[in-house]
Amino acid sequence: MILWTIQPIEVYKLIQEKGVYRCDFEKSVFNDFRDKYDWLVRKMKSKIGNPPEGVSYPVWAWYMKNGVRKKPDLRSERWNNGCKGERFACMEIDVSDDRVVISDFDEWCLILLNGLLSNSEEEGIKLENEYNSLSEKNKKAFIDKNWERVFEIVNLNNGWTLRGYMIQATFWELRKEDIRSVRFFTSAVTKPDYLT
């Protein structure tokens, strides 16, 4: 499966040196969402098997971005990654299908916000009412089942939800032999004042 991953240049150098990259979640800016990532890890284990020894969290890549399946346009990516002056590597990779789990990026963002996944406002209201009527134990099972919709890759754009437009891929590790090509770019994003 052809995918594209954008990583700090240090990750690319690490792969060249060690032959493999594995996610270090402690360096992630998404630590506040650890429970959601733990949920994803459980689902990945059931779909593609357990990770290699020492791997806890997946590596991320794009399967489709902005409704098209092609390499990312670095003219726009330089505005979406890092802070001004930081260097990145956009790697085109080929990872066997049995190592990859694909999911809908927009639906994943709703999961990060503890949302319920629905295809319409009416369904959303119905799901919220049903969820709110459940015991705490049953709420967890309800959410677990509802969130599995993130793996249903369908095209839908009805004013309530956009699905099938941004498709992400997760896998346990990125190996040197997975890399088909690499392009480098420098971020153009100005660091926000609250980060200085």
Short mmCIF file of N, CA and C in Angstrom, two decimals:
data_model
loop_
_atom_site.label_atom_id
_atom_site.label_comp_id
_atom_site.label_asym_id
_atom_site.label_seq_id
_atom_site.Cartn_x
_atom_site.Cartn_y
_atom_site.Cartn_z
N MET A 1 0.85 -1.17 0.00
CA MET A 1 0.00 0.00 0.00
C MET A 1 0.90 1.24 0.00
N ILE A 2 0.72 2.11 -0.97
CA ILE A 2 1.51 3.34 -1.04
C ILE A 2 0.90 4.37 -0.09
N LEU A 3 1.76 4.94 0.76
CA LEU A 3 1.36 5.93 1.76
C LEU A 3 2.39 7.04 1.77
N TRP A 4 2.04 8.14 2.45
CA TRP A 4 2.97 9.27 2.61
C TRP A 4 2.98 9.67 4.06
N THR A 5 4.17 9.76 4.63
CA THR A 5 4.31 10.19 6.01
C THR A 5 5.22 11.40 6.06
N ILE A 6 4.83 12.37 6.87
CA ILE A 6 5.63 13.57 7.07
C ILE A 6 6.17 13.53 8.49
N GLN A 7 7.49 13.53 8.59
CA GLN A 7 8.15 13.39 9.88
C GLN A 7 9.25 14.43 10.00
N PRO A 8 9.60 14.81 11.24
CA PRO A 8 10.77 15.68 11.41
C PRO A 8 11.99 15.03 10.76
N ILE A 9 12.87 15.82 10.25
CA ILE A 9 14.04 15.29 9.54
C ILE A 9 14.85 14.34 10.43
N GLU A 10 14.79 14.55 11.74
CA GLU A 10 15.51 13.67 12.67
C GLU A 10 15.00 12.23 12.57
N VAL A 11 13.72 12.06 12.31
CA VAL A 11 13.16 10.72 12.16
C VAL A 11 13.75 10.05 10.92
N TYR A 12 13.81 10.78 9.82
CA TYR A 12 14.40 10.22 8.60
C TYR A 12 15.85 9.81 8.84
N LYS A 13 16.61 10.66 9.52
CA LYS A 13 18.02 10.35 9.81
C LYS A 13 18.13 9.11 10.70
N LEU A 14 17.22 8.99 11.68
CA LEU A 14 17.21 7.83 12.56
C LEU A 14 16.96 6.54 11.78
N ILE A 15 16.02 6.60 10.83
CA ILE A 15 15.73 5.42 10.00
C ILE A 15 16.97 5.04 9.18
N GLN A 16 17.66 6.02 8.64
CA GLN A 16 18.85 5.74 7.85
C GLN A 16 19.93 5.10 8.70
N GLU A 17 20.02 5.53 9.96
CA GLU A 17 21.05 5.02 10.87
C GLU A 17 20.67 3.67 11.47
N LYS A 18 19.44 3.54 11.96
CA LYS A 18 19.04 2.34 12.71
C LYS A 18 18.21 1.36 11.89
N GLY A 19 17.66 1.80 10.75
CA GLY A 19 16.88 0.92 9.90
C GLY A 19 15.40 0.85 10.22
N VAL A 20 14.97 1.50 11.31
CA VAL A 20 13.56 1.45 11.70
C VAL A 20 13.22 2.65 12.58
N TYR A 21 11.95 3.09 12.48
CA TYR A 21 11.45 4.14 13.37
C TYR A 21 10.20 3.62 14.06
N ARG A 22 10.14 3.86 15.37
CA ARG A 22 8.99 3.51 16.18
C ARG A 22 8.57 4.75 16.96
N CYS A 23 7.27 4.95 17.05
CA CYS A 23 6.74 6.14 17.70
C CYS A 23 7.15 6.22 19.16
N ASP A 24 7.59 7.40 19.58
CA ASP A 24 7.85 7.69 20.99
C ASP A 24 6.75 8.63 21.44
N PHE A 25 5.71 8.06 22.03
CA PHE A 25 4.53 8.85 22.39
C PHE A 25 4.84 9.93 23.42
N GLU A 26 5.89 9.74 24.20
CA GLU A 26 6.26 10.74 25.20
C GLU A 26 6.68 12.05 24.54
N LYS A 27 7.11 12.01 23.29
CA LYS A 27 7.50 13.22 22.57
C LYS A 27 6.32 13.83 21.82
N SER A 28 5.18 13.19 21.89
CA SER A 28 4.00 13.63 21.14
C SER A 28 3.33 14.84 21.80
N VAL A 29 2.76 15.67 20.97
CA VAL A 29 1.97 16.80 21.49
C VAL A 29 0.55 16.34 21.84
N PHE A 30 0.26 15.06 21.62
CA PHE A 30 -1.09 14.54 21.84
C PHE A 30 -1.22 13.73 23.13
N ASN A 31 -0.35 13.98 24.11
CA ASN A 31 -0.39 13.23 25.37
C ASN A 31 -1.73 13.34 26.07
N ASP A 32 -2.45 14.44 25.89
CA ASP A 32 -3.75 14.62 26.54
C ASP A 32 -4.79 13.64 26.01
N PHE A 33 -4.51 13.00 24.89
CA PHE A 33 -5.46 12.08 24.26
C PHE A 33 -5.02 10.62 24.38
N ARG A 34 -4.20 10.34 25.36
CA ARG A 34 -3.65 8.98 25.49
C ARG A 34 -4.73 7.92 25.51
N ASP A 35 -5.85 8.16 26.16
CA ASP A 35 -6.91 7.14 26.22
C ASP A 35 -7.47 6.83 24.83
N LYS A 36 -7.55 7.83 23.96
CA LYS A 36 -8.03 7.60 22.58
C LYS A 36 -7.00 6.79 21.79
N TYR A 37 -5.72 7.11 21.98
CA TYR A 37 -4.67 6.37 21.29
C TYR A 37 -4.60 4.93 21.82
N ASP A 38 -4.85 4.75 23.12
CA ASP A 38 -4.91 3.39 23.66
C ASP A 38 -6.06 2.61 23.03
N TRP A 39 -7.19 3.28 22.81
CA TRP A 39 -8.33 2.63 22.14
C TRP A 39 -7.91 2.19 20.73
N LEU A 40 -7.25 3.09 20.00
CA LEU A 40 -6.80 2.76 18.64
C LEU A 40 -5.83 1.58 18.66
N VAL A 41 -4.92 1.58 19.60
CA VAL A 41 -3.95 0.48 19.71
C VAL A 41 -4.68 -0.85 19.91
N ARG A 42 -5.69 -0.87 20.77
CA ARG A 42 -6.46 -2.12 20.97
C ARG A 42 -7.11 -2.57 19.66
N LYS A 43 -7.65 -1.63 18.91
CA LYS A 43 -8.31 -1.98 17.65
C LYS A 43 -7.29 -2.46 16.62
N MET A 44 -6.12 -1.80 16.59
CA MET A 44 -5.07 -2.24 15.66
C MET A 44 -4.62 -3.66 15.97
N LYS A 45 -4.49 -3.98 17.24
CA LYS A 45 -4.08 -5.33 17.64
C LYS A 45 -5.08 -6.36 17.11
N SER A 46 -6.37 -6.03 17.17
CA SER A 46 -7.37 -6.99 16.70
C SER A 46 -7.40 -7.07 15.17
N LYS A 47 -6.96 -6.01 14.49
CA LYS A 47 -7.01 -5.99 13.03
C LYS A 47 -5.73 -6.51 12.37
N ILE A 48 -4.57 -6.16 12.93
CA ILE A 48 -3.31 -6.54 12.28
C ILE A 48 -2.34 -7.30 13.20
N GLY A 49 -2.76 -7.57 14.41
CA GLY A 49 -1.91 -8.32 15.34
C GLY A 49 -1.11 -7.42 16.25
N ASN A 50 -0.46 -8.05 17.19
CA ASN A 50 0.32 -7.32 18.20
C ASN A 50 1.52 -6.62 17.58
N PRO A 51 1.94 -5.53 18.20
CA PRO A 51 3.12 -4.81 17.69
C PRO A 51 4.40 -5.58 18.01
N PRO A 52 5.47 -5.24 17.30
CA PRO A 52 6.78 -5.84 17.64
C PRO A 52 7.18 -5.47 19.08
N GLU A 53 8.05 -6.24 19.64
CA GLU A 53 8.57 -5.99 20.99
C GLU A 53 9.04 -4.53 21.11
N GLY A 54 8.62 -3.87 22.16
CA GLY A 54 9.05 -2.50 22.43
C GLY A 54 8.22 -1.43 21.75
N VAL A 55 7.22 -1.80 20.95
CA VAL A 55 6.37 -0.81 20.27
C VAL A 55 5.06 -0.68 21.04
N SER A 56 4.70 0.56 21.37
CA SER A 56 3.46 0.81 22.10
C SER A 56 2.42 1.55 21.28
N TYR A 57 2.87 2.45 20.42
CA TYR A 57 1.96 3.29 19.65
C TYR A 57 2.35 3.30 18.17
N PRO A 58 1.39 3.59 17.29
CA PRO A 58 1.66 3.49 15.86
C PRO A 58 2.35 4.71 15.25
N VAL A 59 2.84 4.48 14.05
CA VAL A 59 3.32 5.54 13.17
C VAL A 59 2.14 5.92 12.28
N TRP A 60 2.06 7.19 11.90
CA TRP A 60 0.94 7.69 11.11
C TRP A 60 1.39 8.10 9.72
N ALA A 61 0.50 7.94 8.76
CA ALA A 61 0.77 8.36 7.38
C ALA A 61 -0.57 8.70 6.72
N TRP A 62 -0.48 9.27 5.54
CA TRP A 62 -1.67 9.58 4.75
C TRP A 62 -1.88 8.51 3.68
N TYR A 63 -3.11 8.05 3.57
CA TYR A 63 -3.54 7.20 2.46
C TYR A 63 -4.17 8.08 1.39
N MET A 64 -4.95 9.06 1.84
CA MET A 64 -5.60 10.02 0.93
C MET A 64 -5.71 11.34 1.66
N LYS A 65 -5.46 12.42 0.94
CA LYS A 65 -5.55 13.74 1.54
C LYS A 65 -6.30 14.65 0.59
N ASN A 66 -7.27 15.37 1.13
CA ASN A 66 -8.08 16.31 0.34
C ASN A 66 -8.76 15.63 -0.84
N GLY A 67 -9.19 14.40 -0.62
CA GLY A 67 -9.96 13.68 -1.64
C GLY A 67 -9.16 13.08 -2.77
N VAL A 68 -7.83 13.17 -2.72
CA VAL A 68 -7.01 12.60 -3.78
C VAL A 68 -5.92 11.71 -3.20
N ARG A 69 -5.59 10.69 -3.95
CA ARG A 69 -4.54 9.76 -3.54
C ARG A 69 -3.28 10.05 -4.34
N LYS A 70 -2.52 11.00 -3.86
CA LYS A 70 -1.25 11.33 -4.49
C LYS A 70 -0.34 11.97 -3.45
N LYS A 71 0.92 12.09 -3.79
CA LYS A 71 1.87 12.63 -2.83
C LYS A 71 1.44 14.04 -2.41
N PRO A 72 1.68 14.38 -1.14
CA PRO A 72 1.29 15.70 -0.65
C PRO A 72 2.03 16.82 -1.36
N ASP A 73 1.35 17.92 -1.52
CA ASP A 73 1.91 19.12 -2.13
C ASP A 73 2.69 19.87 -1.04
N LEU A 74 4.00 19.89 -1.16
CA LEU A 74 4.83 20.49 -0.12
C LEU A 74 4.66 22.00 -0.03
N ARG A 75 4.14 22.63 -1.07
CA ARG A 75 3.88 24.07 -0.98
C ARG A 75 2.83 24.36 0.08
N SER A 76 1.88 23.45 0.27
CA SER A 76 0.90 23.65 1.33
C SER A 76 1.34 22.98 2.63
N GLU A 77 2.04 21.86 2.55
CA GLU A 77 2.47 21.16 3.77
C GLU A 77 3.40 22.01 4.62
N ARG A 78 4.17 22.88 3.99
CA ARG A 78 5.09 23.71 4.77
C ARG A 78 4.34 24.66 5.69
N TRP A 79 3.03 24.85 5.43
CA TRP A 79 2.19 25.70 6.30
C TRP A 79 1.43 24.87 7.32
N ASN A 80 1.53 23.55 7.27
CA ASN A 80 0.76 22.67 8.15
C ASN A 80 1.61 21.93 9.18
N ASN A 81 2.91 22.09 9.13
CA ASN A 81 3.78 21.29 9.99
C ASN A 81 4.81 22.16 10.69
N GLY A 82 4.99 21.90 11.98
CA GLY A 82 6.06 22.51 12.75
C GLY A 82 6.00 24.01 12.86
N CYS A 83 7.14 24.58 13.19
CA CYS A 83 7.30 26.03 13.30
C CYS A 83 8.39 26.48 12.34
N LYS A 84 8.34 27.74 11.99
CA LYS A 84 9.22 28.31 10.97
C LYS A 84 10.67 27.88 11.15
N GLY A 85 11.21 27.36 10.07
CA GLY A 85 12.61 26.94 10.05
C GLY A 85 12.84 25.48 10.34
N GLU A 86 11.84 24.78 10.89
CA GLU A 86 12.02 23.36 11.18
C GLU A 86 12.00 22.57 9.88
N ARG A 87 12.86 21.55 9.82
CA ARG A 87 12.99 20.74 8.61
C ARG A 87 12.20 19.44 8.75
N PHE A 88 11.57 19.03 7.64
CA PHE A 88 10.75 17.82 7.61
C PHE A 88 11.10 16.97 6.39
N ALA A 89 10.78 15.69 6.52
CA ALA A 89 10.93 14.74 5.41
C ALA A 89 9.56 14.19 5.07
N CYS A 90 9.17 14.32 3.81
CA CYS A 90 7.94 13.71 3.32
C CYS A 90 8.36 12.44 2.59
N MET A 91 8.04 11.30 3.21
CA MET A 91 8.48 10.02 2.66
C MET A 91 7.32 9.30 1.98
N GLU A 92 7.54 8.89 0.74
CA GLU A 92 6.59 7.99 0.10
C GLU A 92 7.02 6.59 0.49
N ILE A 93 6.09 5.83 1.05
CA ILE A 93 6.43 4.52 1.57
C ILE A 93 5.50 3.46 0.98
N ASP A 94 5.97 2.25 0.99
CA ASP A 94 5.18 1.11 0.54
C ASP A 94 5.16 0.10 1.68
N VAL A 95 4.00 0.02 2.34
CA VAL A 95 3.83 -0.85 3.50
C VAL A 95 2.80 -1.91 3.12
N SER A 96 3.10 -3.17 3.38
CA SER A 96 2.17 -4.23 2.99
C SER A 96 0.82 -4.03 3.69
N ASP A 97 -0.24 -4.34 2.96
CA ASP A 97 -1.61 -4.12 3.45
C ASP A 97 -1.86 -4.76 4.81
N ASP A 98 -1.24 -5.91 5.06
CA ASP A 98 -1.49 -6.61 6.32
C ASP A 98 -0.82 -5.95 7.52
N ARG A 99 -0.04 -4.90 7.29
CA ARG A 99 0.60 -4.15 8.37
C ARG A 99 -0.11 -2.83 8.65
N VAL A 100 -1.16 -2.51 7.90
CA VAL A 100 -1.75 -1.17 7.94
C VAL A 100 -3.22 -1.21 8.35
N VAL A 101 -3.62 -0.22 9.14
CA VAL A 101 -5.03 0.02 9.44
C VAL A 101 -5.35 1.42 8.92
N ILE A 102 -6.37 1.52 8.07
CA ILE A 102 -6.76 2.84 7.58
C ILE A 102 -8.03 3.28 8.30
N SER A 103 -8.14 4.60 8.46
CA SER A 103 -9.29 5.17 9.16
C SER A 103 -9.55 6.57 8.63
N ASP A 104 -10.75 7.06 8.91
CA ASP A 104 -11.15 8.38 8.44
C ASP A 104 -10.62 9.45 9.39
N PHE A 105 -9.85 10.39 8.87
CA PHE A 105 -9.23 11.42 9.68
C PHE A 105 -10.25 12.32 10.36
N ASP A 106 -11.27 12.76 9.64
CA ASP A 106 -12.27 13.65 10.24
C ASP A 106 -13.03 12.96 11.36
N GLU A 107 -13.34 11.68 11.18
CA GLU A 107 -14.01 10.92 12.23
C GLU A 107 -13.07 10.74 13.43
N TRP A 108 -11.77 10.54 13.16
CA TRP A 108 -10.79 10.42 14.24
C TRP A 108 -10.76 11.69 15.07
N CYS A 109 -10.84 12.83 14.43
CA CYS A 109 -10.85 14.11 15.16
C CYS A 109 -12.06 14.19 16.09
N LEU A 110 -13.20 13.66 15.67
CA LEU A 110 -14.38 13.61 16.54
C LEU A 110 -14.14 12.69 17.74
N ILE A 111 -13.45 11.58 17.51
CA ILE A 111 -13.10 10.68 18.61
C ILE A 111 -12.23 11.41 19.62
N LEU A 112 -11.24 12.15 19.14
CA LEU A 112 -10.36 12.89 20.05
C LEU A 112 -11.14 13.86 20.93
N LEU A 113 -12.27 14.33 20.44
CA LEU A 113 -13.12 15.26 21.18
C LEU A 113 -14.24 14.55 21.95
N ASN A 114 -14.14 13.22 22.06
CA ASN A 114 -15.15 12.40 22.75
C ASN A 114 -16.51 12.43 22.09
N GLY A 115 -16.54 12.70 20.79
CA GLY A 115 -17.81 12.75 20.08
C GLY A 115 -18.32 11.38 19.66
N LEU A 116 -19.59 11.34 19.35
CA LEU A 116 -20.19 10.14 18.78
C LEU A 116 -20.21 10.31 17.27
N LEU A 117 -19.97 9.24 16.53
CA LEU A 117 -19.91 9.29 15.08
C LEU A 117 -21.30 9.01 14.51
N SER A 118 -21.75 9.93 13.67
CA SER A 118 -23.08 9.79 13.08
C SER A 118 -23.06 10.31 11.66
N ASN A 119 -24.03 9.88 10.86
CA ASN A 119 -24.12 10.28 9.46
C ASN A 119 -25.09 11.42 9.21
N SER A 120 -25.83 11.83 10.25
CA SER A 120 -26.79 12.92 10.10
C SER A 120 -27.05 13.55 11.47
N GLU A 121 -27.61 14.74 11.46
CA GLU A 121 -27.95 15.40 12.71
C GLU A 121 -28.99 14.58 13.48
N GLU A 122 -29.96 14.04 12.76
CA GLU A 122 -31.00 13.24 13.41
C GLU A 122 -30.39 12.01 14.10
N GLU A 123 -29.50 11.33 13.38
CA GLU A 123 -28.85 10.17 13.98
C GLU A 123 -28.01 10.59 15.17
N GLY A 124 -27.32 11.73 15.06
CA GLY A 124 -26.50 12.24 16.16
C GLY A 124 -27.32 12.47 17.41
N ILE A 125 -28.48 13.08 17.26
CA ILE A 125 -29.37 13.34 18.40
C ILE A 125 -29.84 12.02 19.01
N LYS A 126 -30.23 11.10 18.16
CA LYS A 126 -30.69 9.78 18.62
C LYS A 126 -29.59 9.07 19.40
N LEU A 127 -28.36 9.08 18.86
CA LEU A 127 -27.24 8.42 19.53
C LEU A 127 -26.93 9.08 20.87
N GLU A 128 -26.95 10.41 20.94
CA GLU A 128 -26.69 11.12 22.20
C GLU A 128 -27.74 10.77 23.25
N ASN A 129 -29.02 10.75 22.85
CA ASN A 129 -30.08 10.39 23.79
C ASN A 129 -29.90 8.97 24.31
N GLU A 130 -29.58 8.06 23.41
CA GLU A 130 -29.36 6.67 23.81
C GLU A 130 -28.17 6.57 24.75
N TYR A 131 -27.08 7.24 24.41
CA TYR A 131 -25.87 7.23 25.24
C TYR A 131 -26.15 7.78 26.63
N ASN A 132 -26.85 8.91 26.70
CA ASN A 132 -27.13 9.56 27.99
C ASN A 132 -28.03 8.72 28.89
N SER A 133 -28.77 7.79 28.33
CA SER A 133 -29.67 6.96 29.13
C SER A 133 -28.97 5.73 29.71
N LEU A 134 -27.71 5.51 29.36
CA LEU A 134 -26.99 4.30 29.76
C LEU A 134 -26.25 4.47 31.08
N SER A 135 -25.96 3.33 31.72
CA SER A 135 -25.09 3.33 32.90
C SER A 135 -23.65 3.61 32.44
N GLU A 136 -22.78 3.97 33.37
CA GLU A 136 -21.38 4.27 33.01
C GLU A 136 -20.72 3.07 32.32
N LYS A 137 -20.97 1.88 32.83
CA LYS A 137 -20.38 0.67 32.24
C LYS A 137 -20.86 0.49 30.80
N ASN A 138 -22.14 0.66 30.58
CA ASN A 138 -22.69 0.48 29.24
C ASN A 138 -22.30 1.62 28.30
N LYS A 139 -22.03 2.79 28.84
CA LYS A 139 -21.57 3.91 28.01
C LYS A 139 -20.25 3.58 27.33
N LYS A 140 -19.34 2.93 28.07
CA LYS A 140 -18.04 2.57 27.50
C LYS A 140 -18.20 1.61 26.33
N ALA A 141 -19.06 0.62 26.48
CA ALA A 141 -19.29 -0.35 25.41
C ALA A 141 -19.97 0.33 24.21
N PHE A 142 -20.87 1.26 24.50
CA PHE A 142 -21.57 1.99 23.44
C PHE A 142 -20.58 2.82 22.61
N ILE A 143 -19.71 3.55 23.29
CA ILE A 143 -18.70 4.37 22.61
C ILE A 143 -17.75 3.49 21.81
N ASP A 144 -17.32 2.39 22.42
CA ASP A 144 -16.39 1.48 21.73
C ASP A 144 -16.99 1.02 20.40
N LYS A 145 -18.23 0.64 20.42
CA LYS A 145 -18.90 0.18 19.18
C LYS A 145 -19.10 1.32 18.20
N ASN A 146 -19.52 2.48 18.70
CA ASN A 146 -19.76 3.63 17.81
C ASN A 146 -18.47 4.09 17.15
N TRP A 147 -17.39 4.15 17.89
CA TRP A 147 -16.13 4.64 17.34
C TRP A 147 -15.55 3.73 16.27
N GLU A 148 -15.97 2.48 16.23
CA GLU A 148 -15.46 1.58 15.19
C GLU A 148 -15.85 2.06 13.79
N ARG A 149 -16.80 2.97 13.71
CA ARG A 149 -17.19 3.53 12.42
C ARG A 149 -16.03 4.29 11.76
N VAL A 150 -15.03 4.66 12.55
CA VAL A 150 -13.88 5.37 12.00
C VAL A 150 -13.16 4.53 10.95
N PHE A 151 -13.33 3.20 11.01
CA PHE A 151 -12.67 2.30 10.07
C PHE A 151 -13.52 2.03 8.83
N GLU A 152 -14.73 2.53 8.81
CA GLU A 152 -15.61 2.35 7.64
C GLU A 152 -15.30 3.47 6.65
N ILE A 153 -14.61 3.14 5.60
CA ILE A 153 -14.19 4.15 4.63
C ILE A 153 -15.27 4.27 3.56
N VAL A 154 -16.08 5.32 3.69
CA VAL A 154 -17.16 5.59 2.74
C VAL A 154 -17.12 7.07 2.38
N ASN A 155 -17.60 7.39 1.20
CA ASN A 155 -17.70 8.80 0.79
C ASN A 155 -19.04 9.34 1.22
N LEU A 156 -19.01 10.42 2.00
CA LEU A 156 -20.24 11.06 2.45
C LEU A 156 -19.95 12.53 2.73
N ASN A 157 -20.70 13.39 2.11
CA ASN A 157 -20.59 14.83 2.36
C ASN A 157 -22.01 15.39 2.27
N ASN A 158 -22.66 15.47 3.43
CA ASN A 158 -24.07 15.85 3.44
C ASN A 158 -24.38 17.10 4.26
N GLY A 159 -23.37 17.88 4.55
CA GLY A 159 -23.59 19.07 5.36
C GLY A 159 -23.46 18.81 6.85
N TRP A 160 -23.61 17.56 7.26
CA TRP A 160 -23.44 17.19 8.67
C TRP A 160 -22.08 16.55 8.90
N THR A 161 -21.69 15.72 7.97
CA THR A 161 -20.42 15.01 8.11
C THR A 161 -19.70 14.93 6.77
N LEU A 162 -18.40 14.89 6.84
CA LEU A 162 -17.55 14.71 5.67
C LEU A 162 -16.72 13.45 5.92
N ARG A 163 -16.94 12.44 5.12
CA ARG A 163 -16.22 11.18 5.29
C ARG A 163 -15.59 10.78 3.95
N GLY A 164 -14.46 10.08 4.07
CA GLY A 164 -13.80 9.56 2.88
C GLY A 164 -12.97 10.59 2.14
N TYR A 165 -12.74 11.75 2.73
CA TYR A 165 -12.00 12.83 2.09
C TYR A 165 -10.54 12.86 2.55
N MET A 166 -10.36 12.56 3.83
CA MET A 166 -9.02 12.51 4.44
C MET A 166 -8.90 11.14 5.10
N ILE A 167 -8.05 10.29 4.54
CA ILE A 167 -7.89 8.92 5.05
C ILE A 167 -6.46 8.77 5.58
N GLN A 168 -6.37 8.39 6.84
CA GLN A 168 -5.06 8.20 7.47
C GLN A 168 -4.75 6.71 7.59
N ALA A 169 -3.48 6.42 7.78
CA ALA A 169 -3.02 5.04 7.93
C ALA A 169 -2.15 4.96 9.17
N THR A 170 -2.30 3.86 9.90
CA THR A 170 -1.45 3.62 11.06
C THR A 170 -0.83 2.23 10.93
N PHE A 171 0.39 2.11 11.42
CA PHE A 171 1.14 0.85 11.38
C PHE A 171 2.17 0.90 12.49
N TRP A 172 2.68 -0.26 12.87
CA TRP A 172 3.51 -0.33 14.07
C TRP A 172 4.89 0.29 13.95
N GLU A 173 5.51 0.18 12.79
CA GLU A 173 6.86 0.72 12.64
C GLU A 173 7.13 1.05 11.18
N LEU A 174 8.03 2.00 10.98
CA LEU A 174 8.45 2.39 9.64
C LEU A 174 9.87 1.88 9.43
N ARG A 175 10.01 1.00 8.45
CA ARG A 175 11.30 0.38 8.16
C ARG A 175 11.98 1.07 6.99
N LYS A 176 13.29 1.05 7.01
CA LYS A 176 14.08 1.68 5.95
C LYS A 176 13.67 1.14 4.58
N GLU A 177 13.41 -0.16 4.49
CA GLU A 177 13.05 -0.76 3.20
C GLU A 177 11.65 -0.36 2.74
N ASP A 178 10.85 0.24 3.62
CA ASP A 178 9.52 0.72 3.24
C ASP A 178 9.59 2.02 2.41
N ILE A 179 10.67 2.75 2.54
CA ILE A 179 10.79 4.07 1.93
C ILE A 179 11.10 3.94 0.43
N ARG A 180 10.23 4.55 -0.38
CA ARG A 180 10.43 4.55 -1.84
C ARG A 180 11.12 5.82 -2.30
N SER A 181 10.76 6.94 -1.69
CA SER A 181 11.40 8.22 -2.04
C SER A 181 11.19 9.19 -0.89
N VAL A 182 11.96 10.26 -0.90
CA VAL A 182 11.85 11.26 0.16
C VAL A 182 12.04 12.65 -0.44
N ARG A 183 11.27 13.60 0.06
CA ARG A 183 11.42 15.01 -0.29
C ARG A 183 11.51 15.80 1.01
N PHE A 184 12.35 16.80 1.03
CA PHE A 184 12.57 17.58 2.24
C PHE A 184 11.95 18.97 2.08
N PHE A 185 11.49 19.52 3.19
CA PHE A 185 10.96 20.89 3.16
C PHE A 185 11.16 21.55 4.51
N THR A 186 11.05 22.87 4.49
CA THR A 186 11.20 23.68 5.70
C THR A 186 9.87 24.32 6.03
N SER A 187 9.48 24.25 7.29
CA SER A 187 8.22 24.83 7.73
C SER A 187 8.24 26.34 7.58
N ALA A 188 7.09 26.88 7.21
CA ALA A 188 6.94 28.34 7.08
C ALA A 188 6.03 28.90 8.16
N VAL A 189 5.58 28.05 9.08
CA VAL A 189 4.61 28.46 10.10
C VAL A 189 5.31 29.28 11.17
N THR A 190 4.77 30.44 11.47
CA THR A 190 5.30 31.27 12.54
C THR A 190 4.80 30.72 13.87
N LYS A 191 5.70 30.59 14.80
CA LYS A 191 5.34 30.07 16.13
C LYS A 191 4.37 31.03 16.81
N PRO A 192 3.24 30.52 17.29
CA PRO A 192 2.27 31.38 17.98
C PRO A 192 2.87 31.99 19.24
N ASP A 193 2.42 33.17 19.60
CA ASP A 193 2.94 33.87 20.79
C ASP A 193 2.82 33.03 22.06
N TYR A 194 1.73 32.26 22.19
CA TYR A 194 1.53 31.50 23.42
C TYR A 194 2.54 30.36 23.58
N LEU A 195 3.30 30.03 22.53
CA LEU A 195 4.33 29.01 22.61
C LEU A 195 5.72 29.58 22.85
N THR A 196 5.84 30.90 22.85
CA THR A 196 7.17 31.50 23.05
C THR A 196 7.44 31.82 24.48
#
